[in-house]
């Protein structure tokens, strides 16, 4: 892990970010922006990475919010072409969460929250966007990644959140950015030959296994059972009294640990 002498709160610098990202990415930096996902979705360009030093209206999944103070978090969105069959698209957010978890030494709470010491330090929001291409529409993924790097306890929006710094792992945001982009590229690359290798690795960092969970579904109902695993499509397998049910991330409002 890289720990260095650059203050984590030093403002991000475009030249440093671009150098860290390398020539395969085109970095765009905003001192302040509402949501990097919104910006990346608006100017869809494969390889574009939109970074905000301060994200003022960060988006979570299902209309929820992602809240970070100025200069303390890493918030960015990368436009990628996952080159996978439609059937494996639901795995793209899991790939992003897994890539971050590996780098920060954390685990993944299904589907893609990154936990460290049982606290959420990173959230992922992937949006699938269609661009016009020769021969029809082509989907691209806007992979939004928010990592709590240096927040103090009173800067965290919810009690179950923490930051890497608070947990004893200080990171330079630019260095972390470079590592995460690289990891994302590597693991999306692994996915192009099918999900098996990725899913096996994901299972190794899967925090939810064996836990009693309550899954809130969009229609207001809940499913209770024991998290039994993740299938090859990235669905959570829940062992219920009526048998095993596989739930897809897109169909789930919340997965809570049963108390
Ligand atoms: C997520 O949603 O965890 C996805 C967050 C994605 C944020 C990135 S930042 C760059 C890019 N641009 C964007 O606009 N978004 C992406 P979800 O699983 O729905 O979790 C949201 C919930 O996490 C909130 O309802 C809070 O309970 C909690 N939360 C909000 N801010 C948090 C933070 N900084 N750390 C930990 N938990 C947080």
Short mmCIF file of C-alpha atoms and ligand atoms in Angstrom, two decimals:
data_model
loop_
_atom_site.label_atom_id
_atom_site.label_comp_id
_atom_site.label_asym_id
_atom_site.label_seq_id
_atom_site.Cartn_x
_atom_site.Cartn_y
_atom_site.Cartn_z
CA UNK A 1 0.00 0.00 0.00
CA UNK A 2 1.19 3.49 -0.74
CA UNK A 3 1.33 5.93 2.10
CA UNK A 4 2.98 9.15 1.22
CA UNK A 5 3.64 12.64 2.39
CA UNK A 6 1.06 14.44 0.31
CA UNK A 7 -1.74 15.72 2.50
CA UNK A 8 -4.90 13.81 1.64
CA UNK A 9 -6.75 17.13 1.66
CA UNK A 10 -4.47 18.77 -0.91
CA UNK A 11 -6.63 19.80 -3.87
CA UNK A 12 -6.60 17.36 -6.75
CA UNK A 13 -4.50 18.37 -9.68
CA UNK A 14 -5.48 17.50 -13.25
CA UNK A 15 -1.94 16.90 -14.49
CA UNK A 16 -1.20 14.52 -11.63
CA UNK A 17 -4.48 12.71 -12.12
CA UNK A 18 -3.93 12.33 -15.83
CA UNK A 19 -0.41 11.09 -15.33
CA UNK A 20 -1.59 8.63 -12.72
CA UNK A 21 -4.41 7.37 -14.96
CA UNK A 22 -2.17 6.88 -17.99
CA UNK A 23 -2.86 7.33 -21.68
CA UNK A 24 -5.81 4.96 -21.84
CA UNK A 25 -7.99 7.37 -19.90
CA UNK A 26 -8.93 10.99 -20.51
CA UNK A 27 -9.37 12.70 -17.16
CA UNK A 28 -11.65 15.65 -16.59
CA UNK A 29 -11.42 17.39 -13.21
CA UNK A 30 -14.04 19.62 -11.60
CA UNK A 31 -13.30 21.55 -8.43
CA UNK A 32 -16.98 21.15 -7.62
CA UNK A 33 -19.71 19.27 -9.45
CA UNK A 34 -23.14 17.98 -8.54
CA UNK A 35 -22.58 14.41 -9.67
CA UNK A 36 -19.75 12.93 -11.70
CA UNK A 37 -22.14 10.27 -12.96
CA UNK A 38 -24.40 12.96 -14.35
CA UNK A 39 -21.49 14.67 -16.10
CA UNK A 40 -20.05 11.45 -17.49
CA UNK A 41 -23.46 10.37 -18.74
CA UNK A 42 -23.94 13.72 -20.47
CA UNK A 43 -20.66 13.63 -22.38
CA UNK A 44 -20.41 9.94 -23.07
CA UNK A 45 -17.02 9.11 -24.41
CA UNK A 46 -15.33 5.79 -23.93
CA UNK A 47 -12.27 6.22 -21.68
CA UNK A 48 -13.47 9.48 -20.15
CA UNK A 49 -13.10 9.76 -16.39
CA UNK A 50 -14.84 12.63 -14.65
CA UNK A 51 -13.44 13.49 -11.22
CA UNK A 52 -14.85 15.97 -8.71
CA UNK A 53 -12.79 17.33 -5.86
CA UNK A 54 -16.06 18.15 -4.21
CA UNK A 55 -19.24 16.40 -5.25
CA UNK A 56 -22.20 18.41 -4.08
CA UNK A 57 -25.15 16.21 -5.04
CA UNK A 58 -23.73 12.72 -5.30
CA UNK A 59 -26.10 10.00 -6.37
CA UNK A 60 -26.53 6.66 -4.71
CA UNK A 61 -28.59 3.85 -6.14
CA UNK A 62 -32.38 4.05 -6.40
CA UNK A 63 -32.45 7.81 -5.89
CA UNK A 64 -30.46 7.70 -2.67
CA UNK A 65 -27.73 10.24 -1.90
CA UNK A 66 -23.99 9.94 -1.63
CA UNK A 67 -22.68 12.57 0.74
CA UNK A 68 -19.03 13.65 0.95
CA UNK A 69 -17.33 16.83 2.17
CA UNK A 70 -14.92 18.87 0.01
CA UNK A 71 -11.47 17.42 -0.53
CA UNK A 72 -11.81 14.33 1.65
CA UNK A 73 -13.25 11.76 -0.72
CA UNK A 74 -12.47 10.30 -4.09
CA UNK A 75 -15.49 10.68 -6.33
CA UNK A 76 -15.28 9.85 -10.00
CA UNK A 77 -17.07 8.21 -12.89
CA UNK A 78 -15.41 6.27 -15.68
CA UNK A 79 -17.03 5.57 -19.03
CA UNK A 80 -16.19 2.04 -20.04
CA UNK A 81 -17.17 -0.46 -22.68
CA UNK A 82 -17.37 -3.72 -20.74
CA UNK A 83 -17.31 -5.90 -23.90
CA UNK A 84 -19.50 -8.52 -22.28
CA UNK A 85 -22.69 -10.16 -23.44
CA UNK A 86 -25.89 -8.61 -22.17
CA UNK A 87 -26.36 -11.52 -19.83
CA UNK A 88 -23.25 -10.53 -17.82
CA UNK A 89 -23.95 -6.82 -17.54
CA UNK A 90 -25.38 -7.13 -14.02
CA UNK A 91 -21.88 -8.16 -12.94
CA UNK A 92 -20.29 -4.84 -13.91
CA UNK A 93 -21.11 -3.09 -10.60
CA UNK A 94 -19.82 -6.13 -8.72
CA UNK A 95 -16.57 -5.91 -10.68
CA UNK A 96 -16.13 -2.27 -9.65
CA UNK A 97 -16.84 -2.99 -5.98
CA UNK A 98 -14.56 -5.96 -6.01
CA UNK A 99 -11.71 -4.00 -7.66
CA UNK A 100 -11.90 -1.37 -4.92
CA UNK A 101 -12.20 -3.94 -2.13
CA UNK A 102 -9.02 -5.67 -3.28
CA UNK A 103 -7.09 -2.44 -3.31
CA UNK A 104 -8.19 -1.17 0.08
CA UNK A 105 -8.05 -4.61 1.68
CA UNK A 106 -11.78 -4.72 2.31
CA UNK A 107 -14.70 -7.00 1.57
CA UNK A 108 -17.83 -6.63 -0.51
CA UNK A 109 -21.30 -6.50 0.93
CA UNK A 110 -23.50 -7.75 -1.84
CA UNK A 111 -23.89 -6.36 -4.38
CA UNK A 112 -21.20 -3.71 -4.31
CA UNK A 113 -20.70 -1.83 -1.07
CA UNK A 114 -17.09 -1.97 0.00
CA UNK A 115 -16.64 -2.62 3.70
CA UNK A 116 -13.55 -2.24 5.79
CA UNK A 117 -13.75 -3.31 9.42
CA UNK A 118 -17.46 -3.76 8.84
CA UNK A 119 -17.96 -0.13 7.84
CA UNK A 120 -18.94 1.16 4.42
CA UNK A 121 -16.02 3.02 2.88
CA UNK A 122 -17.07 2.96 -0.77
CA UNK A 123 -20.23 2.90 -2.85
CA UNK A 124 -20.66 2.08 -6.52
CA UNK A 125 -23.26 3.36 -8.94
CA UNK A 126 -23.20 1.90 -12.44
CA UNK A 127 -25.48 3.29 -15.09
CA UNK A 128 -25.93 1.67 -18.47
CA UNK A 129 -26.19 4.22 -21.23
CA UNK A 130 -26.76 3.68 -24.92
CA UNK A 131 -24.80 5.46 -27.58
CA UNK A 132 -25.47 5.37 -31.25
CA UNK A 133 -22.93 3.29 -33.08
CA UNK A 134 -22.62 1.83 -36.51
CA UNK A 135 -25.19 -0.89 -36.85
CA UNK A 136 -27.36 0.25 -33.95
CA UNK A 137 -27.21 1.12 -30.30
CA UNK A 138 -24.24 0.27 -28.19
CA UNK A 139 -24.32 0.20 -24.40
CA UNK A 140 -21.57 1.83 -22.37
CA UNK A 141 -21.25 1.74 -18.60
CA UNK A 142 -20.77 4.82 -16.48
CA UNK A 143 -19.03 3.41 -13.44
CA UNK A 144 -19.37 5.82 -10.52
CA UNK A 145 -17.11 5.21 -7.56
CA UNK A 146 -17.16 7.08 -4.28
CA UNK A 147 -14.48 6.30 -1.71
CA UNK A 148 -14.28 7.82 1.76
CA UNK A 149 -10.59 8.60 1.97
CA UNK A 150 -10.01 11.11 4.71
CA UNK A 151 -13.28 12.07 6.38
CA UNK A 152 -13.27 12.59 10.10
CA UNK A 153 -15.97 10.88 12.15
CA UNK A 154 -18.18 13.96 12.20
CA UNK A 155 -17.96 14.30 8.42
CA UNK A 156 -19.59 10.93 7.81
CA UNK A 157 -23.28 10.97 6.91
CA UNK A 158 -24.33 7.69 8.51
CA UNK A 159 -23.12 5.73 11.54
CA UNK A 160 -22.21 2.63 9.53
CA UNK A 161 -19.80 4.60 7.30
CA UNK A 162 -16.11 5.14 7.85
CA UNK A 163 -13.13 6.45 5.93
CA UNK A 164 -9.86 4.77 5.04
CA UNK A 165 -7.95 7.37 7.07
CA UNK A 166 -10.12 6.87 10.14
CA UNK A 167 -9.51 3.14 9.96
CA UNK A 168 -5.78 3.66 9.87
CA UNK A 169 -5.16 3.46 6.12
CA UNK A 170 -4.24 6.91 4.85
CA UNK A 171 -4.19 7.19 1.08
CA UNK A 172 -3.19 9.87 -1.35
CA UNK A 173 -6.33 10.31 -3.43
CA UNK A 174 -4.44 10.45 -6.73
CA UNK A 175 -2.55 7.26 -5.98
CA UNK A 176 -5.77 5.53 -5.02
CA UNK A 177 -7.43 6.81 -8.18
CA UNK A 178 -4.66 5.30 -10.31
CA UNK A 179 -4.89 1.95 -8.54
CA UNK A 180 -8.66 1.75 -8.80
CA UNK A 181 -8.74 2.66 -12.49
CA UNK A 182 -6.13 0.05 -13.17
CA UNK A 183 -8.00 -2.57 -11.14
CA UNK A 184 -11.23 -1.76 -12.92
CA UNK A 185 -9.59 -2.24 -16.29
CA UNK A 186 -7.95 -5.49 -15.26
CA UNK A 187 -11.10 -7.06 -13.85
CA UNK A 188 -13.31 -5.91 -16.68
CA UNK A 189 -10.71 -7.53 -18.91
CA UNK A 190 -11.05 -10.78 -16.97
CA UNK A 191 -14.82 -10.63 -17.55
CA UNK A 192 -14.47 -10.55 -21.32
CA UNK A 193 -13.72 -14.27 -21.30
CA UNK A 194 -16.78 -15.04 -19.18
CA UNK A 195 -17.74 -14.58 -15.54
CA UNK A 196 -16.26 -17.72 -13.97
CA UNK A 197 -12.87 -16.40 -12.86
CA UNK A 198 -14.27 -13.10 -11.69
CA UNK A 199 -17.12 -14.67 -9.73
CA UNK A 200 -14.74 -17.09 -8.02
CA UNK A 201 -12.58 -14.16 -6.90
CA UNK A 202 -15.57 -12.09 -5.87
CA UNK A 203 -16.76 -14.93 -3.68
CA UNK A 204 -13.43 -14.73 -1.86
CA UNK A 205 -14.22 -11.20 -0.71
CA UNK A 206 -17.92 -11.73 -0.23
CA UNK A 207 -18.85 -10.40 3.16
CA UNK A 208 -22.48 -11.45 3.07
CA UNK A 209 -21.98 -15.23 2.91
CA UNK A 210 -23.66 -17.17 5.67
CA UNK A 211 -25.32 -14.12 7.17
CA UNK A 212 -28.95 -13.99 8.02
CA UNK A 213 -30.37 -11.33 5.76
CA UNK A 214 -33.59 -9.49 5.12
CA UNK A 215 -33.97 -8.44 1.53
CA UNK A 216 -36.34 -5.55 0.85
CA UNK A 217 -37.97 -5.87 -2.56
CA UNK A 218 -39.41 -3.01 -4.63
CA UNK A 219 -43.02 -4.09 -4.05
CA UNK A 220 -42.57 -3.57 -0.31
CA UNK A 221 -42.27 -7.25 0.54
CA UNK A 222 -39.27 -8.77 2.24
CA UNK A 223 -37.43 -12.01 1.86
CA UNK A 224 -35.73 -13.45 4.91
CA UNK A 225 -33.15 -16.16 4.95
CA UNK A 226 -29.52 -17.01 4.96
CA UNK A 227 -27.18 -15.64 2.29
CA UNK A 228 -25.99 -18.79 0.63
CA UNK A 229 -23.77 -17.50 -2.11
CA UNK A 230 -23.61 -15.64 -5.37
CA UNK A 231 -24.49 -17.36 -8.62
CA UNK A 232 -22.66 -16.86 -11.91
CA UNK A 233 -24.95 -13.99 -12.79
CA UNK A 234 -24.01 -12.15 -9.64
CA UNK A 235 -27.38 -12.82 -8.01
CA UNK A 236 -27.53 -13.28 -4.27
CA UNK A 237 -28.78 -16.73 -3.34
CA UNK A 238 -30.95 -16.62 -0.26
CA UNK A 239 -31.89 -19.83 1.48
CA UNK A 240 -35.43 -19.33 2.72
CA UNK A 241 -37.88 -21.66 4.39
CA UNK A 242 -39.43 -22.19 0.96
CA UNK A 243 -36.17 -22.98 -0.84
CA UNK A 244 -33.33 -21.04 -2.37
CA UNK A 245 -34.23 -17.82 -4.14
CA UNK A 246 -31.79 -15.87 -6.33
CA UNK A 247 -32.25 -12.12 -6.25
CA UNK A 248 -30.69 -9.70 -8.71
CA UNK A 249 -29.19 -6.41 -7.53
CA UNK A 250 -31.55 -4.44 -9.74
CA UNK A 251 -34.56 -6.00 -8.01
CA UNK A 252 -33.47 -5.31 -4.48
CA UNK A 253 -34.00 -2.15 -2.46
CA UNK A 254 -31.87 -3.12 0.53
CA UNK A 255 -30.13 -6.11 1.94
CA UNK A 256 -29.96 -5.87 5.70
CA UNK A 257 -28.43 -8.16 8.15
CA UNK A 258 -31.13 -9.69 10.19
CA UNK A 259 -30.72 -8.66 13.84
C1 LIG B 1 -24.13 3.78 -3.28
O1 LIG B 1 -25.48 3.85 -3.28
O2 LIG B 1 -23.45 3.35 -2.40
C2 LIG B 1 -23.53 4.36 -4.56
C3 LIG B 1 -22.71 5.59 -4.30
C4 LIG B 1 -22.01 6.01 -5.56
C5 LIG B 1 -21.31 7.31 -5.36
C6 LIG B 1 -20.46 7.67 -6.54
S1 LIG B 1 -19.45 9.05 -6.22
C7 LIG B 1 -19.05 9.22 -7.87
C8 LIG B 1 -20.30 8.90 -8.67
N1 LIG B 1 -21.10 10.08 -8.89
C9 LIG B 1 -22.29 10.01 -8.28
O3 LIG B 1 -23.16 10.89 -8.30
N2 LIG B 1 -22.38 8.84 -7.60
C10 LIG B 1 -21.21 8.01 -7.83
P1 LIG B 1 -26.41 3.10 -2.21
O4 LIG B 1 -26.03 1.67 -2.12
O5 LIG B 1 -27.78 3.47 -2.63
O6 LIG B 1 -26.01 3.77 -0.86
C11 LIG B 1 -26.42 5.06 -0.54
C12 LIG B 1 -26.57 5.09 0.96
O7 LIG B 1 -25.26 5.03 1.55
C13 LIG B 1 -27.18 6.36 1.48
O8 LIG B 1 -28.57 6.23 1.53
C14 LIG B 1 -26.57 6.47 2.88
O9 LIG B 1 -27.23 5.61 3.78
C15 LIG B 1 -25.19 5.88 2.67
N3 LIG B 1 -24.18 6.90 2.39
C16 LIG B 1 -24.30 8.12 1.81
N4 LIG B 1 -23.11 8.72 1.71
C17 LIG B 1 -22.21 7.86 2.24
C18 LIG B 1 -20.81 7.89 2.41
N5 LIG B 1 -20.05 8.92 2.04
N6 LIG B 1 -20.22 6.81 2.98
C19 LIG B 1 -20.92 5.73 3.36
N7 LIG B 1 -22.26 5.65 3.22
C20 LIG B 1 -22.89 6.70 2.66
#
